[in-house]
mmCIF file of C-alpha atoms in Angstrom:
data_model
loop_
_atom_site.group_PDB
_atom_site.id
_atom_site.type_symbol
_atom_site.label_atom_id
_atom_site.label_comp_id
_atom_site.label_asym_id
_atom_site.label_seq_id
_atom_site.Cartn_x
_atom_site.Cartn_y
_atom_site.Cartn_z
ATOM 1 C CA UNK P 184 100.343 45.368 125.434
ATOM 2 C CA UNK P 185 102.559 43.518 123.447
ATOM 3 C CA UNK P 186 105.891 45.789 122.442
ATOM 4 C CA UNK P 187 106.286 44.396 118.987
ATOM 5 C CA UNK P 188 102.498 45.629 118.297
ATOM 6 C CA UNK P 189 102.731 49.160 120.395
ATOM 7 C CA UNK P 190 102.975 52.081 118.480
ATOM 8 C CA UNK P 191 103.688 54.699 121.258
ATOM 9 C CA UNK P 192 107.615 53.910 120.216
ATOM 10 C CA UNK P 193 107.410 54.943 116.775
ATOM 11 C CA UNK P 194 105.344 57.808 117.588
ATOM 12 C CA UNK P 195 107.660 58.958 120.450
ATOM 13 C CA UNK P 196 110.479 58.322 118.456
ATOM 14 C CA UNK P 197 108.805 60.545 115.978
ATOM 15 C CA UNK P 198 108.577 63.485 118.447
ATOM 16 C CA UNK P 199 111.976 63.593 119.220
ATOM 17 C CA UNK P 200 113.313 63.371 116.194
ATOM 18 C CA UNK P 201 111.162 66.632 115.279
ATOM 19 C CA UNK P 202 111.764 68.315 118.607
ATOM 20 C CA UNK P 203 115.155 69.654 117.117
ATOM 21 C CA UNK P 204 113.777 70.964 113.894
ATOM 22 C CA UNK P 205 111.184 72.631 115.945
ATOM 23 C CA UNK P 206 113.774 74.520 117.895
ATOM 24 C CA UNK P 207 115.592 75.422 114.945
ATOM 25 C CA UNK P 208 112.251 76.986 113.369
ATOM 26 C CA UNK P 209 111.859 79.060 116.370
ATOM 27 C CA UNK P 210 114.951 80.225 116.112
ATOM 28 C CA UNK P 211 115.063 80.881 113.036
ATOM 29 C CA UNK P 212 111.675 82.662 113.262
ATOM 30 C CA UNK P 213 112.625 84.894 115.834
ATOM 31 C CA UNK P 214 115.362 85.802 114.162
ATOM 32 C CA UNK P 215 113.188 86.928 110.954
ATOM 33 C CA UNK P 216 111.117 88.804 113.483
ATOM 34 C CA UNK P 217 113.774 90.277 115.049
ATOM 35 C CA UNK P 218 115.005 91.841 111.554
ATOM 36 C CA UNK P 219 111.117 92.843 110.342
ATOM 37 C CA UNK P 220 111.206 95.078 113.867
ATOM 38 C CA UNK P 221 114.682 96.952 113.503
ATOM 39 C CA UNK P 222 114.575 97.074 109.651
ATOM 40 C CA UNK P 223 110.100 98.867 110.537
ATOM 41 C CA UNK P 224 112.248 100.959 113.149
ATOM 42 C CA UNK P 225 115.011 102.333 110.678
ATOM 43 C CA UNK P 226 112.382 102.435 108.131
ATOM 44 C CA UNK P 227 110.330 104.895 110.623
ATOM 45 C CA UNK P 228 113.075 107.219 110.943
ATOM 46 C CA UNK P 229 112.765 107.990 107.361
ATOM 47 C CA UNK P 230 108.804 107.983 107.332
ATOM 48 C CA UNK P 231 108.717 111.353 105.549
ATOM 49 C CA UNK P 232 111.108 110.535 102.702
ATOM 50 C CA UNK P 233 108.950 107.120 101.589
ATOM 51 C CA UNK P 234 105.755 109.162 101.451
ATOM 52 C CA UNK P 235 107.248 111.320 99.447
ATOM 53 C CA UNK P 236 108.075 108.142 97.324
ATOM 54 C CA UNK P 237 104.532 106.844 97.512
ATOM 55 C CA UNK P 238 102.826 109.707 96.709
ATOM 56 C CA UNK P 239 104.995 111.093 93.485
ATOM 57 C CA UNK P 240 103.140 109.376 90.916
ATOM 58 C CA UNK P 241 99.492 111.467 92.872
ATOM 59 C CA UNK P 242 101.849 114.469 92.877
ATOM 60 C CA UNK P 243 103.170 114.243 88.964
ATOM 61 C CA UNK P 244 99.014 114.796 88.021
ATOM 62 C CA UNK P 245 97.947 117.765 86.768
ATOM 63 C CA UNK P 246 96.572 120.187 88.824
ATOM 64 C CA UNK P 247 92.812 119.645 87.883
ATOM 65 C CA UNK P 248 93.157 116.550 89.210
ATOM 66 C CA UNK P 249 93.221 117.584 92.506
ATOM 67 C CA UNK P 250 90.198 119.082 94.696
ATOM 68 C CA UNK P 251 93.257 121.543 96.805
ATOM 69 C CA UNK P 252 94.354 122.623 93.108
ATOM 70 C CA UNK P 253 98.259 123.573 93.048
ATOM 71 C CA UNK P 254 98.606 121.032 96.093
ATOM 72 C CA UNK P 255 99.509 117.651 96.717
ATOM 73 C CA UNK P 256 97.195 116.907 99.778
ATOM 74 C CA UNK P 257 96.078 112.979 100.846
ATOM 75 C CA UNK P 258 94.175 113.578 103.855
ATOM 76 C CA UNK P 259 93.195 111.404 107.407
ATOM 77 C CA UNK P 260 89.800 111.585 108.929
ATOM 78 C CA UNK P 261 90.822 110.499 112.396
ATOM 79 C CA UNK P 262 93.226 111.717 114.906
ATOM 80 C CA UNK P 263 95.248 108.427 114.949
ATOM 81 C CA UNK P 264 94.856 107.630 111.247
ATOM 82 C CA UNK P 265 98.254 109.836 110.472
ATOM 83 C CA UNK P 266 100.099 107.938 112.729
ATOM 84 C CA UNK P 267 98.360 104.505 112.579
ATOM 85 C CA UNK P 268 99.454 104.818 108.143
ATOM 86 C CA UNK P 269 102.942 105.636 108.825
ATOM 87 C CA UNK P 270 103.114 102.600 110.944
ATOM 88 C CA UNK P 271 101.894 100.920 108.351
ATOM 89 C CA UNK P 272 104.257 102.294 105.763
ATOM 90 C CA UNK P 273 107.198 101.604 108.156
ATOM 91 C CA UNK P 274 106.312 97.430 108.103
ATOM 92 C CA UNK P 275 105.994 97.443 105.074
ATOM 93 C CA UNK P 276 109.286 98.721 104.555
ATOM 94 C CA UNK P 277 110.692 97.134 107.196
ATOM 95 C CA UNK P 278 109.912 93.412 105.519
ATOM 96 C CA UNK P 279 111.456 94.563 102.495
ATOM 97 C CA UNK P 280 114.777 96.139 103.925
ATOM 98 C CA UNK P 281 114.874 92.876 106.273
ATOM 99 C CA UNK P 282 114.524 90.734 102.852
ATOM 100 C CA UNK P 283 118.168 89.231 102.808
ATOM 101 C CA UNK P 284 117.875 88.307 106.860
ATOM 102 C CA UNK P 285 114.768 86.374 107.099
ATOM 103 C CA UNK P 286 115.662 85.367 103.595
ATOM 104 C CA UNK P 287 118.347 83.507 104.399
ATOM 105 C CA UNK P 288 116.902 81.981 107.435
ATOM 106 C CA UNK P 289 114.079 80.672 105.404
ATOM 107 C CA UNK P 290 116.895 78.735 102.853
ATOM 108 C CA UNK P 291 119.038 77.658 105.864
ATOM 109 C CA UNK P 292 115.832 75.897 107.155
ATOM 110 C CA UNK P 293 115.126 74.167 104.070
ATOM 111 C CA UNK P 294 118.460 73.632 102.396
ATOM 112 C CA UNK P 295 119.925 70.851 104.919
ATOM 113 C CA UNK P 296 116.653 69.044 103.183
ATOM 114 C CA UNK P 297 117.643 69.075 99.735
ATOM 115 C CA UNK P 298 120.216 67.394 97.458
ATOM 116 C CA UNK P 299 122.988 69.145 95.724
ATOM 117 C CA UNK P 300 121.404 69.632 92.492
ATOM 118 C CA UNK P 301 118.391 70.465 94.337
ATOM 119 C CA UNK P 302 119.682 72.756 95.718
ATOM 120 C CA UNK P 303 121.306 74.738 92.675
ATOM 121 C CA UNK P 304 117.723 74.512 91.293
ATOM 122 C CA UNK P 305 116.502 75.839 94.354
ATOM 123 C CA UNK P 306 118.932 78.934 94.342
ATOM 124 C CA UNK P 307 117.996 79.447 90.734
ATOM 125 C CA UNK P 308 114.443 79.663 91.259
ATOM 126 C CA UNK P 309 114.670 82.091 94.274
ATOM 127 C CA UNK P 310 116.733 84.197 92.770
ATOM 128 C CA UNK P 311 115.082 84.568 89.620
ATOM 129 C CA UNK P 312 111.492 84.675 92.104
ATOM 130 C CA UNK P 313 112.773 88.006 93.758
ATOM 131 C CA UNK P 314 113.955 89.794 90.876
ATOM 132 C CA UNK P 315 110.940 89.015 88.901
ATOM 133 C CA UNK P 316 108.563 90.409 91.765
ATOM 134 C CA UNK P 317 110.590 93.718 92.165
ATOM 135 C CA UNK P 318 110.526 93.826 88.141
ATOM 136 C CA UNK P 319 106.485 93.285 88.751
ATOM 137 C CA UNK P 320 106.209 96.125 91.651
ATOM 138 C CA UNK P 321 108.748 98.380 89.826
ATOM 139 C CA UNK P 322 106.592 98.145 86.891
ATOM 140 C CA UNK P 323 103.199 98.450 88.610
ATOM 141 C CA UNK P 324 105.016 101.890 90.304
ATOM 142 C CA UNK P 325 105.808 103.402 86.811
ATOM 143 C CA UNK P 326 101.941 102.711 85.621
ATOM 144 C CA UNK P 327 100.456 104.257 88.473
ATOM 145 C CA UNK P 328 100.187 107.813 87.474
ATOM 146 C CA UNK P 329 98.505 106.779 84.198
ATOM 147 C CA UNK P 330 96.040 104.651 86.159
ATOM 148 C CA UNK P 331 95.557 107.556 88.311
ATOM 149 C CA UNK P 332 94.983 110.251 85.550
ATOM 150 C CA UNK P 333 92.334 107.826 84.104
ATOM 151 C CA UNK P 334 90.079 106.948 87.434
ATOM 152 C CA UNK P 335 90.103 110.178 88.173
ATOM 153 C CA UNK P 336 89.614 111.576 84.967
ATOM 154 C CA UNK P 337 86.235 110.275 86.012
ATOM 155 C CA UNK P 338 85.598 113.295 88.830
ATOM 156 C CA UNK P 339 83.493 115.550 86.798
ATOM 157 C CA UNK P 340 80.352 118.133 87.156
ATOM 158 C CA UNK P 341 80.325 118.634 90.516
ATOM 159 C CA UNK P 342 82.555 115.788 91.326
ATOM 160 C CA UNK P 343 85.885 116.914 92.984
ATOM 161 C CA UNK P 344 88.819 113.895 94.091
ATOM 162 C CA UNK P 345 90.048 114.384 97.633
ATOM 163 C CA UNK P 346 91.918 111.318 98.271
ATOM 164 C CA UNK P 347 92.478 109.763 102.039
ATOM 165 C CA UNK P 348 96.494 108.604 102.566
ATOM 166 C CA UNK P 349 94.748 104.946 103.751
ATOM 167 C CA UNK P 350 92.918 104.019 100.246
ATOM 168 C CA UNK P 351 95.828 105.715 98.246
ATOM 169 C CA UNK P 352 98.155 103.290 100.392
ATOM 170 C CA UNK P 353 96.058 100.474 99.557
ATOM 171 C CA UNK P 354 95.667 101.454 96.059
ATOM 172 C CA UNK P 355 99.186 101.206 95.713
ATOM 173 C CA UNK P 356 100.091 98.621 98.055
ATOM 174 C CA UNK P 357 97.847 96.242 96.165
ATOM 175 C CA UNK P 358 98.701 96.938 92.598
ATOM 176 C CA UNK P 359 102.182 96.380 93.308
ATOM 177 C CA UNK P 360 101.463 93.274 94.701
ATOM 178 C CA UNK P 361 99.140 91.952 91.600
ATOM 179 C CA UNK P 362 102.068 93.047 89.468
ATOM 180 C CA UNK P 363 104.800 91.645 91.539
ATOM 181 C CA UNK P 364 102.649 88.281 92.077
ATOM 182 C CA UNK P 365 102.198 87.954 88.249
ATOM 183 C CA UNK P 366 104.883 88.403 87.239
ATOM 184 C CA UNK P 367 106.033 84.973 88.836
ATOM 185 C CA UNK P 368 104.199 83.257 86.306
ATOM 186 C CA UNK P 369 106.291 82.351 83.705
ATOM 187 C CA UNK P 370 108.671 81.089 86.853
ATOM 188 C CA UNK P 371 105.864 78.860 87.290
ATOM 189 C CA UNK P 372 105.745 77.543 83.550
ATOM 190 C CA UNK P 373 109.576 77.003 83.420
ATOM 191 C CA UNK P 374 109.411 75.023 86.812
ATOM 192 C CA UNK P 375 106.680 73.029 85.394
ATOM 193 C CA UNK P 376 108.951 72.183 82.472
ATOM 194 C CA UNK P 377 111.986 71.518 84.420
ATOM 195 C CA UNK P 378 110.510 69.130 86.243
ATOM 196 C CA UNK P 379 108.654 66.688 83.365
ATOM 197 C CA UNK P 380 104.994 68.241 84.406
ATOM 198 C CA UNK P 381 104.663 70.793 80.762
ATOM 199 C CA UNK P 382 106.527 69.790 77.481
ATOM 200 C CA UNK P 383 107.384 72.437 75.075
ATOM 201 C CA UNK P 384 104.943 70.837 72.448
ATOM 202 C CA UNK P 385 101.808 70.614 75.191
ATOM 203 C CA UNK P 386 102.875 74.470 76.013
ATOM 204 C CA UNK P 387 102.816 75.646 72.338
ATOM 205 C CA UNK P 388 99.020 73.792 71.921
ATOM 206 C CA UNK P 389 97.874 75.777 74.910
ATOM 207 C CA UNK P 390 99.516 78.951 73.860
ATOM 208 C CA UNK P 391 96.517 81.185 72.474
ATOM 209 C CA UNK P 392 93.999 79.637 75.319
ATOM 210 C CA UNK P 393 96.709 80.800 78.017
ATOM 211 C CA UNK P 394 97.183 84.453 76.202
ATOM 212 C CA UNK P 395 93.539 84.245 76.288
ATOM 213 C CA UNK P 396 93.714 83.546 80.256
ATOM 214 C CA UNK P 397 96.620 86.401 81.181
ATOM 215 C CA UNK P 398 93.823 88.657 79.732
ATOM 216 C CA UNK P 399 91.004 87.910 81.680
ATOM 217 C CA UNK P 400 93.092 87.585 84.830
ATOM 218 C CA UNK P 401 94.567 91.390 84.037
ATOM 219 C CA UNK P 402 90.984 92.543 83.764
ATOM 220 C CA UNK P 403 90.167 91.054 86.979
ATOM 221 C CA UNK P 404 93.184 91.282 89.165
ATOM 222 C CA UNK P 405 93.894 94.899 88.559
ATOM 223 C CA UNK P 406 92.916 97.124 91.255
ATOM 224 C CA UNK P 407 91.997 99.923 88.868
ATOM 225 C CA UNK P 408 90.908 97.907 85.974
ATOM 226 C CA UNK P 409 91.954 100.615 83.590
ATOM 227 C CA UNK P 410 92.651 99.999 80.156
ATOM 228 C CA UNK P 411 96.452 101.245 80.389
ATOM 229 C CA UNK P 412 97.029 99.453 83.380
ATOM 230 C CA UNK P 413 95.647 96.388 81.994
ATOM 231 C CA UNK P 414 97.823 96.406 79.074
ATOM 232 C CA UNK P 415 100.885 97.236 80.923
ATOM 233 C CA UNK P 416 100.574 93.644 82.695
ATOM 234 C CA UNK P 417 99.070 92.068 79.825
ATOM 235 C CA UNK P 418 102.352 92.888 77.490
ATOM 236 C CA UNK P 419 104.749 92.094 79.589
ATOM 237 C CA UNK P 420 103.463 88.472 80.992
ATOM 238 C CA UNK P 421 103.070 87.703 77.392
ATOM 239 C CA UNK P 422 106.499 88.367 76.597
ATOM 240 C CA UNK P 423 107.667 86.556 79.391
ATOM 241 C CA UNK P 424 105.613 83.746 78.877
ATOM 242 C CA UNK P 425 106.990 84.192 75.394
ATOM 243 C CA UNK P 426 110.570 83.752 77.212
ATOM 244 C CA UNK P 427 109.625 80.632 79.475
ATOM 245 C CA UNK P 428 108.407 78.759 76.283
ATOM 246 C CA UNK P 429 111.183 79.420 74.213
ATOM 247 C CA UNK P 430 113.496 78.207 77.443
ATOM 248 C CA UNK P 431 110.984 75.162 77.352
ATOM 249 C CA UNK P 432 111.380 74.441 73.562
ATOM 250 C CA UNK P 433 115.463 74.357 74.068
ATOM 251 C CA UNK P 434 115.164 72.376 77.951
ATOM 252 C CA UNK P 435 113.457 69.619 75.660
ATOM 253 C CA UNK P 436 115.607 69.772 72.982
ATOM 254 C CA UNK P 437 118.399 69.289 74.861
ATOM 255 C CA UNK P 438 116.888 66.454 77.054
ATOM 256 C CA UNK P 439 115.683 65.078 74.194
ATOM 257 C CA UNK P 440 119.462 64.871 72.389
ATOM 258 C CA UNK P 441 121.253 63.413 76.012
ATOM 259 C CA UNK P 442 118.418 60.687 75.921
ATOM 260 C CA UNK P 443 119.256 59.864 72.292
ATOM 261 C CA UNK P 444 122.942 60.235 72.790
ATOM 262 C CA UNK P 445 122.904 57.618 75.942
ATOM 263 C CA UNK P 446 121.093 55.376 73.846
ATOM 264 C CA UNK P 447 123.702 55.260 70.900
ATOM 265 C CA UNK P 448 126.174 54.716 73.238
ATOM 266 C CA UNK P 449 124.534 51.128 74.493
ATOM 267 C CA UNK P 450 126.105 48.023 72.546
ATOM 268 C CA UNK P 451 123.204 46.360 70.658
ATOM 269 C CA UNK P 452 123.037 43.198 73.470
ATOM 270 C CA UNK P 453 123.218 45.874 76.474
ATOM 271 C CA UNK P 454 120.389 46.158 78.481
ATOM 272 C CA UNK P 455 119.387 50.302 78.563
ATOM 273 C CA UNK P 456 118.364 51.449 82.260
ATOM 274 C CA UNK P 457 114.737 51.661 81.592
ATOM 275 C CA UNK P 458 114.791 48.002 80.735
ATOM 276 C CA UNK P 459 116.956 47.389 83.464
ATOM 277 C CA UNK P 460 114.398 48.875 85.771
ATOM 278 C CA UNK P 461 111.205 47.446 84.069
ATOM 279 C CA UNK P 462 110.347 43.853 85.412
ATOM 280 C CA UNK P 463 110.139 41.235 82.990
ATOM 281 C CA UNK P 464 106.308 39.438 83.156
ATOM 282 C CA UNK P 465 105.936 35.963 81.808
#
């Protein structure tokens, strides 16, 4: 086979020049993992004190609420289920106390990648990603007794609520994570803006049909589907989307004012860059 028209060259070359970025995701990777186990292991030493934590917002209910009245019981049905939950508690913990390790690995992977600027962008944007989601799960923590008080307001005539410690786990577990996810939005609309995709004017067009949208996708997304704990997502994403646009309307503003300032500054026979880069047809 002629070596001009062979390909096996460019593909081996190919393979070696990812064999080191390989390595450096396994290492990197192990590393993470490495972190998730010790920070599940210290995490499992205080097992007690986060269900404690968990189960406050069950415990703050009145006592009616509850079928061992003047107790705050969440029961297992199976002889490994106690054990099998706290587990379960413990990784979940663990990822978040190991947060800053794996982290860090993650942007040390990607950041060799990216360009200066892209890189302050970057660190902007994760930044303001992992506040916003504890802001979301904080949030969806401080709702969850008036989401309780309301579903189980329900358990009447006969009815009694005796709650198992695996649903209340993934009660909990999964509202914080619909809160914490959605709150990322208005992230989403700023990046979108940042980078040319959403103008400020297209934004302020689509303003009532994406209010419109945050509704619908509260009254779906919300594990209890509760009025309260619809409106306690609802108001807040609309404020914040409130916050994104009005950093949108100044972004293009401003971008607007550098491109008009740039242009004043060309002579009247200077060529600006865009015609400089546009080819001349004949």
């Amino acid at each position: 086979m002629d070596p001009v028209t062979d390909p096996s060259p460019d593909v081996g070359g190919m393979i070696a020049a990812m064999v080191p970025h390989l390595r450096e995701l396994r290492r990197r990777a192990m590393i993470s993992a490495l972190a998730i186990v010790v920070g599940s292991i210290v995490a499992f030493l205080f097992h007690a004190a986060m269900i404690r934590f968990l189960t406050g917002p069950y415990c703050a209910l009145p006592h009616h609420y509850r079928l061992l009245q003047g107790r705050c019981t969440l029961i297992v049905t199976g002889v490994l289920d106690a054990f099998r939950v706290t587990l379960k508690i413990s990784l979940y913990a663990g990822v978040v106390l190991s947060s800053p390790v794996w982290l860090y690995q993650v942007w040390r992977f990607i950041t060799p990648a990216l360009h200066r600027h892209e890189r302050r962008y970057a660190t902007f944007f994760v930044t303001s990603s992992l506040l916003l989601f504890g802001a979301g799960g904080t949030f969806a923590y401080l709702t969850l007794t008036r989401g309780l008080r309301f579903l189980l307001g329900f358990a009447t005539g006969g009815v009694a609520p005796l709650l198992s410690f695996d649903s209340y786990l993934s009660f909990v577990v999964a509202l914080v994570l619909v809160f914490g996810a959605s709150f990322e939005f208005p992230l989403l609309v700023v990046m979108l803006n940042v980078t040319g995709v959403l103008s400020a004017a297209r934004l302020k067009r689509w303003s009532r049909a994406i209010i419109f949208g945050i509704g619908v996708f509260a009254a779906g997304a919300t594990p209890s589907q509760d009025p309260f704990t619809m409106l306690a997502l609802v108001i807040p994403l609309c404020l914040l989307y409130g916050a994104a646009l009005a950093f949108a309307i100044v972004h293009d503003r401003r971008k607007a004012g550098r491109i008009e300032a740039a242009l004043a500054a060309l002579a009247d026979d200077e060529l600006s860059r865009l015609d400089r880069d546009t080819p001349t047809r004949l």
